Short mmCIF file of C-alpha atoms and ligand atoms in Angstrom, two decimals:
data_model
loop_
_atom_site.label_atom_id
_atom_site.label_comp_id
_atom_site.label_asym_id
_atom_site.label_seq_id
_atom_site.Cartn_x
_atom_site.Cartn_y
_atom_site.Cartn_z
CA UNK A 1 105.39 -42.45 -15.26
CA UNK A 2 108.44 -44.34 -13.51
CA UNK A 3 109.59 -42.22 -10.41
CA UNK A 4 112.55 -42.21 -8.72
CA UNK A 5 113.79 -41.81 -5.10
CA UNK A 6 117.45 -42.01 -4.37
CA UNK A 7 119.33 -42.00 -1.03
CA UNK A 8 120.27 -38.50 -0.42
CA UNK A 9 123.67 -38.12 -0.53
CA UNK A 10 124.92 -34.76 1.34
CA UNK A 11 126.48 -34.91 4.56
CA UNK A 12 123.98 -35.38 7.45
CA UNK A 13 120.67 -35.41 5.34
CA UNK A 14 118.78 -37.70 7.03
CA UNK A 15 115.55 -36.92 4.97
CA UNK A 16 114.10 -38.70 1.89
CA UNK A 17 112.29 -37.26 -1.25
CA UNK A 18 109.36 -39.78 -0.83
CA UNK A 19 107.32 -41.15 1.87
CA UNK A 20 106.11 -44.51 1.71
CA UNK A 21 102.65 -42.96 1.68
CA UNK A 22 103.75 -40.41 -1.20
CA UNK A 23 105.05 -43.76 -2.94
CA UNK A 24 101.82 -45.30 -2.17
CA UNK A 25 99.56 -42.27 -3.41
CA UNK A 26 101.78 -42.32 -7.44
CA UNK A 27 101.31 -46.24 -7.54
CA UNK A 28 97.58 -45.88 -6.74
CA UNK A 29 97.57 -43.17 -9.90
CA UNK A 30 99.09 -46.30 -11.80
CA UNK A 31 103.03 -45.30 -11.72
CA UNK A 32 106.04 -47.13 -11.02
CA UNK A 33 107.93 -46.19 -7.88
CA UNK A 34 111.49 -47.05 -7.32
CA UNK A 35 113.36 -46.12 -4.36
CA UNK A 36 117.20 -46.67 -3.43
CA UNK A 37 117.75 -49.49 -1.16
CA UNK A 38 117.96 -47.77 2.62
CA UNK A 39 116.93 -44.52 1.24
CA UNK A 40 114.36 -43.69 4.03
CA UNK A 41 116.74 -45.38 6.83
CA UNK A 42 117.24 -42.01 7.88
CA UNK A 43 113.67 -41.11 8.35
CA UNK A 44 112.81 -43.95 9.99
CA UNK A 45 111.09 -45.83 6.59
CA UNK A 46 112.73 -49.21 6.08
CA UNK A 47 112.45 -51.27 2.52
CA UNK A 48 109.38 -53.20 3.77
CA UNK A 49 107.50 -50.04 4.11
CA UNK A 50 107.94 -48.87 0.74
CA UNK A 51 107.35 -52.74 -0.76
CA UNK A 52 104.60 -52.59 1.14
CA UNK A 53 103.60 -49.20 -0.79
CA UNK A 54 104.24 -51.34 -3.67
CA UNK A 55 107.30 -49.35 -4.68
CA UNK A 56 110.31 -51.30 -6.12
CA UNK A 57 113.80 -51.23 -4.48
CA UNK A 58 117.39 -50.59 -6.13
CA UNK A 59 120.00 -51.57 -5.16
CA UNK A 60 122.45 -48.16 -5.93
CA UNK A 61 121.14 -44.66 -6.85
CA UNK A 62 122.46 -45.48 -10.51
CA UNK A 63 119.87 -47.79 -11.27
CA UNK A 64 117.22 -45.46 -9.95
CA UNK A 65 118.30 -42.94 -12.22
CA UNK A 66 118.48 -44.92 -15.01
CA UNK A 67 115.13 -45.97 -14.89
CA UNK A 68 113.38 -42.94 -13.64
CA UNK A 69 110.85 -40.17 -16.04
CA UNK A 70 111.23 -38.29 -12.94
CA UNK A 71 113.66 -37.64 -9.61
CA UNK A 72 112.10 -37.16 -6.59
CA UNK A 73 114.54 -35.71 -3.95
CA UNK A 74 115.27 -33.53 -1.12
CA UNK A 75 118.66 -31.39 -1.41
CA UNK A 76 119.97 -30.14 -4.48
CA UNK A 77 121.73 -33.25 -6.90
CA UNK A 78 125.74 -33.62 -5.38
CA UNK A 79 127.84 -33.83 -8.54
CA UNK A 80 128.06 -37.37 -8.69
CA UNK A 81 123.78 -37.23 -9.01
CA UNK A 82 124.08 -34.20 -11.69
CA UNK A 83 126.34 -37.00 -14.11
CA UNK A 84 123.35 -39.17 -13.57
CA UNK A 85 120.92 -36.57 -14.91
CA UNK A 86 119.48 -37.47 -18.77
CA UNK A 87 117.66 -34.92 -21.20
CA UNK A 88 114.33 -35.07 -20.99
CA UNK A 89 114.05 -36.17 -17.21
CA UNK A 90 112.21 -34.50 -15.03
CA UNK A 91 114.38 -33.60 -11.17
CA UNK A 92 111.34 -32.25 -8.50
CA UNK A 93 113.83 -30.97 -5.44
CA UNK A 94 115.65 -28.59 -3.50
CA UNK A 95 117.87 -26.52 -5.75
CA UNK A 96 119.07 -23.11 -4.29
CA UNK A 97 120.66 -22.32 -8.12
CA UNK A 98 121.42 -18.56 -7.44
CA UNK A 99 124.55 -19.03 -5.24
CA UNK A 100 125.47 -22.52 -7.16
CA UNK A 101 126.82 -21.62 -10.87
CA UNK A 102 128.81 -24.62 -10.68
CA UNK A 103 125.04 -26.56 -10.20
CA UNK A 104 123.73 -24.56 -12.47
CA UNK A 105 126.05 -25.39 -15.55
CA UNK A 106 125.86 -29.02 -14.28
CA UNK A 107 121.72 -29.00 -14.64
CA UNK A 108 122.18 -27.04 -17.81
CA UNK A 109 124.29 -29.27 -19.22
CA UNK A 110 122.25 -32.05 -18.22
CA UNK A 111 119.47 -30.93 -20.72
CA UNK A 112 116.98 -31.88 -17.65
CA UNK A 113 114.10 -29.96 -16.77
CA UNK A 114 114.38 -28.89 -12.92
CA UNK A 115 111.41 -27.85 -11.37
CA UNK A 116 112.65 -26.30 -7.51
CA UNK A 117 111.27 -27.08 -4.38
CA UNK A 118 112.09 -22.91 -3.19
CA UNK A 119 110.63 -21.23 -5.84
CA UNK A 120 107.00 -22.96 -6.29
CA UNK A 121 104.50 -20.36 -4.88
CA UNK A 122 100.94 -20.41 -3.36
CA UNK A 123 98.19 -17.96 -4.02
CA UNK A 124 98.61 -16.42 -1.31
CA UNK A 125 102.39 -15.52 -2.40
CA UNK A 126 103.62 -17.79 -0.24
CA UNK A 127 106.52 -20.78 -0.59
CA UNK A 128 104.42 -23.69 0.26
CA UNK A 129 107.60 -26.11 -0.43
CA UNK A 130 109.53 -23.85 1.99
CA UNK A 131 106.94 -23.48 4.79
CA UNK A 132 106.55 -26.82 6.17
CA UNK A 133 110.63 -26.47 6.87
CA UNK A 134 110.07 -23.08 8.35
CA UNK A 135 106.83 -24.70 10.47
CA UNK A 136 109.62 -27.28 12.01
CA UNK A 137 112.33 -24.80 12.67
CA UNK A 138 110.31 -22.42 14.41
CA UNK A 139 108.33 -25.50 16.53
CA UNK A 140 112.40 -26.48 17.78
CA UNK A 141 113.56 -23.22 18.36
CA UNK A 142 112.29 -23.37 21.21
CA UNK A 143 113.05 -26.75 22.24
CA UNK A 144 116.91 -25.81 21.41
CA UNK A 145 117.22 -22.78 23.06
CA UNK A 146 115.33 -24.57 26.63
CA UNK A 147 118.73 -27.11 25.79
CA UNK A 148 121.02 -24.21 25.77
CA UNK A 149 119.08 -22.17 28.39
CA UNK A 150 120.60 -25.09 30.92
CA UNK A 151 123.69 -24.92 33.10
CA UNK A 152 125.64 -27.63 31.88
CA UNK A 153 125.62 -25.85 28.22
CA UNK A 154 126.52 -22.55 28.84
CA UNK A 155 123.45 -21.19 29.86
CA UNK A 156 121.22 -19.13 32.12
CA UNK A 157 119.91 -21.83 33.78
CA UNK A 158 116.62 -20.40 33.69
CA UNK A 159 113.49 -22.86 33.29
CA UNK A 160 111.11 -22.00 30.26
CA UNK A 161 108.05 -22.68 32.46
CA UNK A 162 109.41 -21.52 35.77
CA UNK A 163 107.99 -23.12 38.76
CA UNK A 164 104.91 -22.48 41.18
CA UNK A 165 106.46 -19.06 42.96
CA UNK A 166 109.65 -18.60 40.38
CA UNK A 167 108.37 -16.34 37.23
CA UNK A 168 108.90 -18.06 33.89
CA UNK A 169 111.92 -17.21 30.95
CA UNK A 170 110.96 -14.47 28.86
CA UNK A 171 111.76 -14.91 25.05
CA UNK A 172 111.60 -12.41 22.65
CA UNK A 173 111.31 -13.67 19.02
CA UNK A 174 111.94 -11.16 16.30
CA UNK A 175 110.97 -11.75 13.40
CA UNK A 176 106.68 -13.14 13.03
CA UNK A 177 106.18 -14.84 10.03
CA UNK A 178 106.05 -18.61 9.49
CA UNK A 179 109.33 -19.49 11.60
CA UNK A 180 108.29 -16.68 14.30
CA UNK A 181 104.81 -17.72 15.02
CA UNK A 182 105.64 -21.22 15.78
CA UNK A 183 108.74 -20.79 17.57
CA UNK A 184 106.19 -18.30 19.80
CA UNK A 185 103.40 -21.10 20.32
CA UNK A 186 105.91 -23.38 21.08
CA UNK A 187 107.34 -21.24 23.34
CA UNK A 188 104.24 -20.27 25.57
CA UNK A 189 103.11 -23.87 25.20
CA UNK A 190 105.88 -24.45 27.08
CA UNK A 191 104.76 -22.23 29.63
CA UNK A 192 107.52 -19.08 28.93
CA UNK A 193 106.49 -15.23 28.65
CA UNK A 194 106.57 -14.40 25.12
CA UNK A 195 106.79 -11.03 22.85
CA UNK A 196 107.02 -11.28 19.01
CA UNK A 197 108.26 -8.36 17.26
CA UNK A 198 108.21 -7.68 13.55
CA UNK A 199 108.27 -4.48 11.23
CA UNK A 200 105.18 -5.66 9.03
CA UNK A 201 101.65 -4.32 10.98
CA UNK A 202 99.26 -6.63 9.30
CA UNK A 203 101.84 -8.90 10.30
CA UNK A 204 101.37 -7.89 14.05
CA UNK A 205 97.51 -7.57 13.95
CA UNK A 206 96.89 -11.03 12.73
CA UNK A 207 98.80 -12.37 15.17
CA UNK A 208 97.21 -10.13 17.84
CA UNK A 209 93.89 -11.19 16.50
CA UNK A 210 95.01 -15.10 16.27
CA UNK A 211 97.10 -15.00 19.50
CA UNK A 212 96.05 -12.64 21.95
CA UNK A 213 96.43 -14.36 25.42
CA UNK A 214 99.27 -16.40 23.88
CA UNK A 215 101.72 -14.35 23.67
CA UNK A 216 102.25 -10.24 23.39
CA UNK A 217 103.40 -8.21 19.73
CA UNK A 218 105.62 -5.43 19.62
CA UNK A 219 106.50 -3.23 16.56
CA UNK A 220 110.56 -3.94 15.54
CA UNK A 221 111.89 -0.68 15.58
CA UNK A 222 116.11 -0.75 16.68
CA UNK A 223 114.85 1.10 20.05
CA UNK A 224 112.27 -1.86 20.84
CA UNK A 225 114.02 -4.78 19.61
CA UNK A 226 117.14 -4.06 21.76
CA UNK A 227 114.95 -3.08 24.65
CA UNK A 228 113.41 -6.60 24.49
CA UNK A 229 116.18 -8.46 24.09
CA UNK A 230 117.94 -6.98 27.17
CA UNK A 231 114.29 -8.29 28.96
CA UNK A 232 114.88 -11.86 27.63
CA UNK A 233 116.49 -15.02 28.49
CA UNK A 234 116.16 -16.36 25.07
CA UNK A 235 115.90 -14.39 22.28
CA UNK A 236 115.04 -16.25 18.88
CA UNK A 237 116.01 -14.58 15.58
CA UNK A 238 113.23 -15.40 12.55
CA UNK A 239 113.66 -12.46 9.89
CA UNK A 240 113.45 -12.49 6.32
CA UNK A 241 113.68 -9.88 4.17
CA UNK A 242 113.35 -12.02 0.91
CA UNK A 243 115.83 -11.94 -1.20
CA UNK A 244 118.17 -9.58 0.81
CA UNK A 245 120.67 -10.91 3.56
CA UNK A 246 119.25 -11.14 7.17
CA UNK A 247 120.07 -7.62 8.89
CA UNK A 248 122.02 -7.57 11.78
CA UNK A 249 119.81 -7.11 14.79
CA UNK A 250 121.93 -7.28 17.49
CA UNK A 251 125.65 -6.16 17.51
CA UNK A 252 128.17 -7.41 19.03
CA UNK A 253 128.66 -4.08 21.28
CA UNK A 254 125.24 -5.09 22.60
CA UNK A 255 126.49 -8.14 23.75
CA UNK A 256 126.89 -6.70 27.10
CA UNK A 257 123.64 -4.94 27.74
CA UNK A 258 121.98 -8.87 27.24
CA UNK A 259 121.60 -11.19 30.42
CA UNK A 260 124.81 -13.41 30.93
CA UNK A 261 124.06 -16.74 29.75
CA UNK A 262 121.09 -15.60 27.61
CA UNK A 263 120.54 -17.80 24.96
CA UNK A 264 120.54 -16.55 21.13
CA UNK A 265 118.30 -18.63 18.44
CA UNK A 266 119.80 -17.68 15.06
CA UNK A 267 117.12 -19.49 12.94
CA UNK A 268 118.03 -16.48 9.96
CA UNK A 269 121.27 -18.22 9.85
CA UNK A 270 120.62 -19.72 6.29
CA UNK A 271 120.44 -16.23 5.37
CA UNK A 272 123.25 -15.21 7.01
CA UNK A 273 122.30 -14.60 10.26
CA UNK A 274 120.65 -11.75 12.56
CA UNK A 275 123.25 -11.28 15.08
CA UNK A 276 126.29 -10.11 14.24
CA UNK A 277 128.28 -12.54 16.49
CA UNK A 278 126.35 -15.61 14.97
CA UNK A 279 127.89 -18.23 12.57
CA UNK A 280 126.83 -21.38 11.24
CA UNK A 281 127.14 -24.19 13.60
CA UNK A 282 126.28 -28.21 12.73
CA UNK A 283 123.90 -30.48 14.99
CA UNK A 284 127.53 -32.30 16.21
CA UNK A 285 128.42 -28.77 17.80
CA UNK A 286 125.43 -26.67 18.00
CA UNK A 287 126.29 -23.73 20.29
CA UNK A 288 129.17 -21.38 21.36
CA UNK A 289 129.79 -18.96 23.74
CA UNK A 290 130.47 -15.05 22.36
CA UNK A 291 130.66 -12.33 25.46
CA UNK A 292 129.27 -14.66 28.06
CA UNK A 293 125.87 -15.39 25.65
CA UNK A 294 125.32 -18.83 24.24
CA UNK A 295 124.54 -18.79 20.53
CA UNK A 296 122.74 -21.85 18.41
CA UNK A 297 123.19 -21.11 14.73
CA UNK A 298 122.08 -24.49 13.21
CA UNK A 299 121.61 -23.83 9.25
CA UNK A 300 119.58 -26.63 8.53
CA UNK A 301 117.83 -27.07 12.05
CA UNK A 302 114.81 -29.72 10.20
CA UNK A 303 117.77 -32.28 9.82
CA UNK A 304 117.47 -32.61 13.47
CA UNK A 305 114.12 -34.14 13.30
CA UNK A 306 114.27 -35.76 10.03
CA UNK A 307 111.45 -38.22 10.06
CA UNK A 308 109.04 -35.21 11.33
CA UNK A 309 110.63 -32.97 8.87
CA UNK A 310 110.47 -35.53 6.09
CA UNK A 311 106.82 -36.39 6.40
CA UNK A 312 105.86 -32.74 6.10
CA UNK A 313 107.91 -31.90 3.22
CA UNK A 314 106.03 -35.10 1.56
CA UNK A 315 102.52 -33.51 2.68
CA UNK A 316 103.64 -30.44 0.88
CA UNK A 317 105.46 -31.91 -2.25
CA UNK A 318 102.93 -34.95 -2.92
CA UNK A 319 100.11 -32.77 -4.87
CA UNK A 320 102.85 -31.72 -6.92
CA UNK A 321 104.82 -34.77 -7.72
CA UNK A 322 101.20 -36.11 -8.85
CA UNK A 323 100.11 -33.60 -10.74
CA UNK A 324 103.76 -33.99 -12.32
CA UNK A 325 103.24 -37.76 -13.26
CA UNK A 326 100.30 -37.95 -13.83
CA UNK A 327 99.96 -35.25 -16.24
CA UNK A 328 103.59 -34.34 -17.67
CA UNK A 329 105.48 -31.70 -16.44
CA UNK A 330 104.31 -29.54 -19.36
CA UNK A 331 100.55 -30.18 -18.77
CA UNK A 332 101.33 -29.82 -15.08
CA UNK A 333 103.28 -26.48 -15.61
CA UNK A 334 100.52 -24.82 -18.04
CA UNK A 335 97.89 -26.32 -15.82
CA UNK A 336 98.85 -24.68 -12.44
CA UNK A 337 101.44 -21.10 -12.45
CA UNK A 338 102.65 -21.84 -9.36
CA UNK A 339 104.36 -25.02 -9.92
CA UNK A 340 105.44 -23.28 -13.23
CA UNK A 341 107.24 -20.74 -10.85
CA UNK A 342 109.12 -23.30 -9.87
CA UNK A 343 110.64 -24.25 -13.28
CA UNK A 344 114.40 -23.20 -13.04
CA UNK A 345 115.82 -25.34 -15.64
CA UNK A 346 114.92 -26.65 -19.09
CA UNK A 347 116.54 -28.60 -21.42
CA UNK A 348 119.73 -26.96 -21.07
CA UNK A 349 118.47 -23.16 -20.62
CA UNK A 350 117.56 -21.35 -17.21
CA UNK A 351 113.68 -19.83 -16.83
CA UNK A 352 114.17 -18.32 -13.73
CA UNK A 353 114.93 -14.85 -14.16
CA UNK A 354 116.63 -14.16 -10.35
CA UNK A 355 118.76 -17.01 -10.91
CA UNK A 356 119.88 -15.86 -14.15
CA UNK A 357 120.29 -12.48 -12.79
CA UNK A 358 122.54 -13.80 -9.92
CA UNK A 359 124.78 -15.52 -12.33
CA UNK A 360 124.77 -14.04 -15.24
CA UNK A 361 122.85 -16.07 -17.53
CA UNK A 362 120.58 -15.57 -20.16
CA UNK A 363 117.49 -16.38 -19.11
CA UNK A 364 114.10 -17.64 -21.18
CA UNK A 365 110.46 -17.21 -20.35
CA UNK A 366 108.93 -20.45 -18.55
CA UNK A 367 106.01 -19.88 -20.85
CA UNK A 368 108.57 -20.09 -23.63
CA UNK A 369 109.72 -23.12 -22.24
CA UNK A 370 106.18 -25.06 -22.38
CA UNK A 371 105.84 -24.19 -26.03
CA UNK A 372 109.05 -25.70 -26.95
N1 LIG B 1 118.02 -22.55 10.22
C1 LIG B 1 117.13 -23.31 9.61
O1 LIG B 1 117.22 -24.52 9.60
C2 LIG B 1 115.97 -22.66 8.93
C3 LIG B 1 114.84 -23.41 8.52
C4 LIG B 1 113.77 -22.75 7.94
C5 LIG B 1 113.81 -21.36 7.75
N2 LIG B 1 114.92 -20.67 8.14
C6 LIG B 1 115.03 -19.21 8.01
O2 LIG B 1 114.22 -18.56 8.97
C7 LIG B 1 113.99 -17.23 8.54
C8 LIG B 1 112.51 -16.88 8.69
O3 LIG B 1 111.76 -17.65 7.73
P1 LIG B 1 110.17 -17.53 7.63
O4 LIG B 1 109.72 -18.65 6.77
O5 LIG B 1 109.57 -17.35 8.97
O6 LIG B 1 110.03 -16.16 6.82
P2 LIG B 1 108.71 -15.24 6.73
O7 LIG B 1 108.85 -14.43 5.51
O8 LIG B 1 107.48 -16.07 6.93
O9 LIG B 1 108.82 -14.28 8.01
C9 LIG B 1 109.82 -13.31 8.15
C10 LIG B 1 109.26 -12.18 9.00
O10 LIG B 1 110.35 -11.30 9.34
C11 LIG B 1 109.80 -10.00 9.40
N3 LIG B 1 110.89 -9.03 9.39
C12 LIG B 1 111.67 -8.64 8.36
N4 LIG B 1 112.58 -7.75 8.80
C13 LIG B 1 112.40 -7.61 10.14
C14 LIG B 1 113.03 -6.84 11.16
N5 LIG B 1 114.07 -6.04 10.88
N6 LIG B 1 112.58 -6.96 12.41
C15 LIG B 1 111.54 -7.76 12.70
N7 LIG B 1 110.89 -8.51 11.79
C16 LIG B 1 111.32 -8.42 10.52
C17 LIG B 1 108.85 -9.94 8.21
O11 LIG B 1 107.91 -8.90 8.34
C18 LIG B 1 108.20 -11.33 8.28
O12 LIG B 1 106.99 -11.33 9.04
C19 LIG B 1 114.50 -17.16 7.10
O13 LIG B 1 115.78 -16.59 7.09
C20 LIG B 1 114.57 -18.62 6.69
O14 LIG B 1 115.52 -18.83 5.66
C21 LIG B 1 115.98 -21.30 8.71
#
């Protein structure tokens, strides 16, 4: 199969769809790779590396295209990619259809089949396309809030690890799934007193079971949660009820019962948020002031460490893109129902019922979809 890697296009995406290993790993299985010229720039992965790989360069993403059975990418096509997109061609990325209709009609129309990044699952009913993204924006939520935790930003100026004879900061992160446990490792790595609350008890007793000595649990009822926070120096937000809008947490009444120039993690921002005072900020200007409390509310907090971020979305992505090329997508898809859940699009008809749902389209089976 010839696969193809353009330059992501979107406003401060800094990440790239494939690795020069992941290049390396489809040209050992006998494919073609061809990336856009500078396309890994971002990441840190020149045009040697991927020649190297013994991937061919382009020199514009139309080219690429052109000569690509399959897209390998990171965000969801811009419009200017979607006009690029053929029948029959296979696009493995980011998608996020349900709020897009107008990307929606555009892959549609396109008569491509789109398998998402979001909605391939594990058997373990997890998102293992999504977790490696969660993994890195837990690991800096930390790291972001020590930033805004200093003077000179706004904040506390409390030090996460305190010093011999000064206690250390005490962050409370609500929320103790994929984002939550790692922002809470990170956090007492750094040497900071840490509580993770969440509503789910098998939730709470693995990490108990995993973490005890690490850091302490607490069940998420209002009472607790607000109780905990008013405790904290940093408090990291890392909820997700799937599907559903974060809930709001903390209100903006509560504001005052915090510590002045505590520092609020809104990691739940891509889902709208769990504060009620947070909204979404860029890496240029990460963090604002509301009541006296210093709020970071970076949507898509992995751009910040895009060659990190990069390399373990291609961990996660490159048994996939494989099994893709080397088998077909159809083989692929009938061979393993978890990369079928991740079918959206086909040749101009949506199979995935939520996103259908969302906007109002009829919707086919994704088993329909193989036998056509
Ligand atoms: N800002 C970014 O760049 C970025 C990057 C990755 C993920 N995220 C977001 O981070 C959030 C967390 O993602 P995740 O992968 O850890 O999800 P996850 O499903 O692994 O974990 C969410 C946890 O929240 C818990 N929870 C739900 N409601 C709660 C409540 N009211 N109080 C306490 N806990 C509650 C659940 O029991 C679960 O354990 C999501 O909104 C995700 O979209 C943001």
């Amino acid at each position: 199969m010839h696969i193809g890697c353009p330059k992501e296009i979107k406003p401060q995406e800094f990440r790239v769809g494939l690795t020069p290993n992941a290049a390396h790993e489809a040209v050992l299985h006998g494919h073609t790779v061809t990336v856009e010229t500078e396309a890994g720039v971002g990441a840190g992965f020149s045009d040697a590396d991927y020649i190297a790989a013994g991937a061919q360069i382009a020199a514009n993403a139309a080219d690429v295209f052109a000569a690509a059975d399959m897209i390998v990418k990171v965000k969801e096509p811009q419009p200017v990619e979607r006009q690029m997109l053929r029948e029959g061609q296979i696009l493995f990325t980011y998608l996020h259809l349900a709020p897009d209709a107008a990307q929606t009609q555009d892959l549609i129309a396109s008569g491509a089949t789109c398998i998402a990044y979001e909605t391939v699952t594990d058997r373990n009913g997890g998102l293992p396309l999504l977790a490696p993204m969660s993994e890195v924006a837990g690991r800096l939520a930390p790291q972001v809030g020590a930033w805004t935790l200093q003077k000179a930003n706004g904040g506390r100026g409390v030090l996460m690890g305190g010093v011999p004879g000064v206690g250390p900061a005490r962050v409370a992160v609500i929320g103790g799934g994929v984002v939550g446990t790692q922002a809470a490792r990170i956090a007492a790595g750094m040497g900071a007193d840490v509580t993770v609350l969440d509503r789910s008890l098998p939730r709470l007793r693995y990490l108990d079971d995993t973490f005890a000595g690490v850091f302490k649990t607490g069940f998420a009822s209002a009472g607790n949660t607000i109780e905990l926070a008013m405790q904290a120096d940093m408090i990291i937000g890392a909820v997700l009820i799937p599907g559903a809008a974060a809930p709001k947490l903390i209100s903006r009444a509560q504001l005052a019962d915090l510590k002045p120039g505590a520092a609020l993690v809104d990691v739940a921002i891509d889902q709208g948020g769990c504060f009620e005072t947070s909204r979404a900020t860029t890496h240029q200007d990460p963090i604002y002031d509301v009541d006296g409390i210093m709020h970071y509310c970076v949507a898509n907090m992995p751009g910040a460490v895009a060659r990190t971020s990069t390399i373990a979305l291609g961990n996660a992505t490159m048994p996939f893109m494989l099994a893709l090329a080397d088998k077909g997508w159809r083989q692929a898809c009938s061979d393993d129902p978890h990369l079928l859940a991740g079918l959206n699009v086909h040749a101009g008809q949506v199979t995935y019922a939520a996103v259908g749902a969302a906007l109002g389209i009829v919707t086919i089976d994704p088993q329909d979809a193989l036998r056509q």
